[in-house]
CSV table of C-alpha atoms in Angstrom, one decimal:
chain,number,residue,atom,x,y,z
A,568,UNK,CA,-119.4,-123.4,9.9
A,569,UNK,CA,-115.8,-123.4,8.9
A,570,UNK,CA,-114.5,-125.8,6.5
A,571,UNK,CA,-110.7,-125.8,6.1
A,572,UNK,CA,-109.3,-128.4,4.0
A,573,UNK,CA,-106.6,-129.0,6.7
A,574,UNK,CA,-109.8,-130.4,9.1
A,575,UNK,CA,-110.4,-132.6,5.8
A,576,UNK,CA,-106.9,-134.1,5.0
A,577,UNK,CA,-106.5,-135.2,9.0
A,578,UNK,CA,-110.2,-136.7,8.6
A,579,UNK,CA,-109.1,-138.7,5.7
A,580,UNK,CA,-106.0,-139.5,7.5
A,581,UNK,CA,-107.6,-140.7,10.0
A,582,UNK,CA,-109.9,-142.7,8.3
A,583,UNK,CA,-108.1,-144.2,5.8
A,584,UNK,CA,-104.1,-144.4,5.8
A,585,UNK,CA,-104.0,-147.2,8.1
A,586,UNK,CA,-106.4,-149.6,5.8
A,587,UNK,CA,-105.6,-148.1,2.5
A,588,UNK,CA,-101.9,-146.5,2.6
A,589,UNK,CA,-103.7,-143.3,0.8
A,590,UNK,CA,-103.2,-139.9,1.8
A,591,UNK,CA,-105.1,-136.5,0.8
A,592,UNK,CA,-102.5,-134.0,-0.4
A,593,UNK,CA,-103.0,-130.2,-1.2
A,594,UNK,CA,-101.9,-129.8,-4.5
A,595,UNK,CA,-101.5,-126.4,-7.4
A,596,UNK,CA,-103.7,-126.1,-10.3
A,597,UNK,CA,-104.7,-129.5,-11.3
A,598,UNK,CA,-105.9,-132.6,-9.2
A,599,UNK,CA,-104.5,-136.1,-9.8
A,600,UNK,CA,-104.1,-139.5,-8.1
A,601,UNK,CA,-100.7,-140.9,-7.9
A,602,UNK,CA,-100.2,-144.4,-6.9
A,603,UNK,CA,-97.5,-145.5,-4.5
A,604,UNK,CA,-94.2,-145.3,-6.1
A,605,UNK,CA,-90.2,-145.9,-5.5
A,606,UNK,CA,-90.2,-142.3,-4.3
A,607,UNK,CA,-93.6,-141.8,-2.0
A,608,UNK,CA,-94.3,-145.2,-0.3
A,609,UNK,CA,-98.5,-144.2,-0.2
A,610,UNK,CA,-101.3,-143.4,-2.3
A,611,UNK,CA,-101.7,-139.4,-3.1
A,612,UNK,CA,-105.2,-138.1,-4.3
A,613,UNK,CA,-104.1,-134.3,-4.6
A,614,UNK,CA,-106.8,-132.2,-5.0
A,615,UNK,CA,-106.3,-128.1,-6.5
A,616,UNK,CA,-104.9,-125.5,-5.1
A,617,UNK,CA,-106.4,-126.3,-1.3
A,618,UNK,CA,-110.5,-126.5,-2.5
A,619,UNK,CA,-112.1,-127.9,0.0
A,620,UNK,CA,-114.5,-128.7,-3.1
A,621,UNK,CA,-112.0,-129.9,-5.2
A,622,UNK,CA,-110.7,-132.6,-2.2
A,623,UNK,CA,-114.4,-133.4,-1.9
A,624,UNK,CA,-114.8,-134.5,-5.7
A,625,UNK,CA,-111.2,-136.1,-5.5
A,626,UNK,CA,-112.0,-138.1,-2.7
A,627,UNK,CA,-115.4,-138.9,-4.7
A,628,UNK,CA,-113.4,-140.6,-7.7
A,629,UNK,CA,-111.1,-142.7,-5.1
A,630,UNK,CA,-114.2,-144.3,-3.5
A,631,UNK,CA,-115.2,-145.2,-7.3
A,632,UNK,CA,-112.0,-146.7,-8.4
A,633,UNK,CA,-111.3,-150.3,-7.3
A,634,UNK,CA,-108.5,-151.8,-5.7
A,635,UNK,CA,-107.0,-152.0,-9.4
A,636,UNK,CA,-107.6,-149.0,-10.8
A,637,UNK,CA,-106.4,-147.8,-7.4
A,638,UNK,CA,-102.6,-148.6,-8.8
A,639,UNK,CA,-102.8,-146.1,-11.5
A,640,UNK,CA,-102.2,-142.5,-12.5
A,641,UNK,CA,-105.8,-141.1,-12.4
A,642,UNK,CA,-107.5,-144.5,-11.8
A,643,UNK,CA,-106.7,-145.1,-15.6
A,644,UNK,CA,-109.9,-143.4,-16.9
A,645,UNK,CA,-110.7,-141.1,-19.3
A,646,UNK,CA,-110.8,-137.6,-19.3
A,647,UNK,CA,-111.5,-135.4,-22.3
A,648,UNK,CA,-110.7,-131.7,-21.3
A,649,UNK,CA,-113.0,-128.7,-20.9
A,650,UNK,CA,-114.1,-127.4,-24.8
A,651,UNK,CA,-116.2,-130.6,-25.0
A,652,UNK,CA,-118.2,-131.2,-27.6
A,653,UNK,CA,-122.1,-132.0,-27.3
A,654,UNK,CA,-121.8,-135.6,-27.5
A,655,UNK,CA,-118.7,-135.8,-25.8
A,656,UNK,CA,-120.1,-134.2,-22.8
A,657,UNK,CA,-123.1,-136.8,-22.5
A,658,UNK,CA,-120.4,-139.3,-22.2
A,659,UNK,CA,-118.6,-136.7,-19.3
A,660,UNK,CA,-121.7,-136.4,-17.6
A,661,UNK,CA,-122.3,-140.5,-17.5
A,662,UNK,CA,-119.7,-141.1,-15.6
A,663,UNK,CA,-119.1,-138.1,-13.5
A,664,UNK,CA,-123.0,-138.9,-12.1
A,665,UNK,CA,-121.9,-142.2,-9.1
A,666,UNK,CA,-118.5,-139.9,-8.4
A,667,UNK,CA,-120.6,-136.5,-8.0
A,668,UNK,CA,-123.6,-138.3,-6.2
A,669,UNK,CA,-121.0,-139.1,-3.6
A,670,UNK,CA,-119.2,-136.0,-3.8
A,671,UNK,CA,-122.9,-134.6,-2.4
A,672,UNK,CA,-123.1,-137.3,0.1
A,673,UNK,CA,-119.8,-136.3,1.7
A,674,UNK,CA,-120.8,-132.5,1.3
A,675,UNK,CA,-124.2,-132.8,3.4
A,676,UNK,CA,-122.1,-134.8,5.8
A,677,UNK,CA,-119.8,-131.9,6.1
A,678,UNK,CA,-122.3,-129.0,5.9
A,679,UNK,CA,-120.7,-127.8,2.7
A,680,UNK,CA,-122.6,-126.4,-0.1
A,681,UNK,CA,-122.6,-128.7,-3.4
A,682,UNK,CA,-122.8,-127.7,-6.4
A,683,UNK,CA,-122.5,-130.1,-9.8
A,684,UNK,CA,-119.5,-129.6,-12.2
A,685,UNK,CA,-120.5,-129.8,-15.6
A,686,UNK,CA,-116.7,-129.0,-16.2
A,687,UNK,CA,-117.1,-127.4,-19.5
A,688,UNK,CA,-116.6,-123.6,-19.6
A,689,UNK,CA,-114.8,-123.3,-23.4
A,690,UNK,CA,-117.7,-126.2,-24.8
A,691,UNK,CA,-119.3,-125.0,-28.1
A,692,UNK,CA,-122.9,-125.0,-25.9
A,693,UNK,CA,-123.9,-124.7,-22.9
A,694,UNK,CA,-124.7,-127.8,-21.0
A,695,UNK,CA,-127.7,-128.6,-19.3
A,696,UNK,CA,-126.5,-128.1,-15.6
A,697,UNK,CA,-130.6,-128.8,-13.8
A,698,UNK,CA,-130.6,-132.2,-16.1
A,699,UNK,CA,-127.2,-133.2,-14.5
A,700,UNK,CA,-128.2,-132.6,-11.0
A,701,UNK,CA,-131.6,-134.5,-11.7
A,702,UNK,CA,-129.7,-137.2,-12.6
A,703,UNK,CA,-127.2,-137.2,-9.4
A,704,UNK,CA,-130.0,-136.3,-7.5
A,705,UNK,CA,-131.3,-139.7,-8.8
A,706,UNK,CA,-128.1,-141.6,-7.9
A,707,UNK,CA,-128.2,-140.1,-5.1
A,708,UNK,CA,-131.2,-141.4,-3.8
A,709,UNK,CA,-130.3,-144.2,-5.3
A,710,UNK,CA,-127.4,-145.1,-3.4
A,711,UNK,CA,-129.2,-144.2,0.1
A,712,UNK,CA,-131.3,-146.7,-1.1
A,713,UNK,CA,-128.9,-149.4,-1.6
A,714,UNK,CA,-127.1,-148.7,1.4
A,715,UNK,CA,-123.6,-146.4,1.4
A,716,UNK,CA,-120.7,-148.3,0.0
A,717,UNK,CA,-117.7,-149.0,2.3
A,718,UNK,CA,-115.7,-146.1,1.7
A,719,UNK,CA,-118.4,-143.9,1.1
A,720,UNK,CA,-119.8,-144.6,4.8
A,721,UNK,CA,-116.6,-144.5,6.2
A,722,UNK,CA,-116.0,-140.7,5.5
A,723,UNK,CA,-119.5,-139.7,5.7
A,724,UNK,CA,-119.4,-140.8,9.2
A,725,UNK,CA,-116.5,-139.3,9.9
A,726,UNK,CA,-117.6,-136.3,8.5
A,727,UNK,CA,-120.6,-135.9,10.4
A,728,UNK,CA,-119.0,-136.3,13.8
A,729,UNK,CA,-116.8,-134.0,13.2
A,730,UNK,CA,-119.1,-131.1,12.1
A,731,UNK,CA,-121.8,-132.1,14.2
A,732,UNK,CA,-124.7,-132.8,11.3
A,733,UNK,CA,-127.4,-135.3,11.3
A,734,UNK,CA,-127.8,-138.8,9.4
A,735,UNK,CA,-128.0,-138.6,5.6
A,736,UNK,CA,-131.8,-138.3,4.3
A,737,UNK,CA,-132.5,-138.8,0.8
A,738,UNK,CA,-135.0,-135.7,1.2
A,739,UNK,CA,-132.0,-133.7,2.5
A,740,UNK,CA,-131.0,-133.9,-1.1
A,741,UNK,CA,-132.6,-130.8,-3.0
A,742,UNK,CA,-132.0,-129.7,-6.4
A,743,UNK,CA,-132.0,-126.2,-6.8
């Protein structure tokens, strides 16, 4: 199956401009959400350098934000760059687990691989990248449980009619 992120940006489109003036925008080397401004009259999440992964996971942190964090740069949260320390990558990987657990959803629902992002290749150890995907795993099911949120449902519809896979399964959801 061919995944090209141009198939992804007119599902989002499609999906969501109408209802939430937000677009999906190829971007260069970093990602980053823009809000509306006096020079782009919509919402940008702009994911790296054409990644389908990287639209997947920027997408994920949209359907986290609220409608008010949804008006800043980035959602206004933190972010402590790659070289983490120990303890400051315990706090990465606490609130990376809802945005990755739907960055998975969405990727079943498009027949793409997933694979976490511990996001900390110059950290002073190596983290603990099984733990992590436990603990999505966990959210994960989770969630299913719960029932989808909004958003979340919305483009993991979408994505499944479009690439032809079947309903979300919480057993569908393997740790490897």
């Amino acid at each position: 199956m061919s995944h090209q992120y141009s198939d992804l940006i007119a599902i989002f489109d499609q999906t969501f401009f109408a209802d939430f003036n937000t677009r999906l925008v190829r971007g260069d080397d970093e990602p980053v959400y823009l809000p509306a401004d006096d020079s782009t009259p919509y919402h940008r999440i702009i994911f790296a350098r054409g990644f389908y992964a990287s639209a997947l996971h920027e997408i994920s942190h949209w359907c986290v934000a609220g409608p008010e964090r949804r008006l800043l740069e980035d959602f206004g949260y933190w972010y402590e760059p790659d070289g983490r320390t120990e303890a400051v990558q315990a706090r990465f990987e606490q609130v990376e687990v809802r945005p990755q657990a739907y960055e998975w959803i969405f990727s079943l629902s498009a027949g793409f691989p997933f694979t976490v992002s511990c996001d900390n290749l110059n950290g002073d150890f190596e983290p603990d990248r099984l733990a992590f995907m436990h603990k999505v795993q966990q959210e994960v099911r989770s969630i299913l449980a719960s029932g989808l949120p909004t958003r979340v449902n919305m483009l993991s519809q979408a994505l499944r009619v479009f690439y032809h896979t079947p309903p979300l399964s919480p057993d569908q959801f393997i740790v490897k």
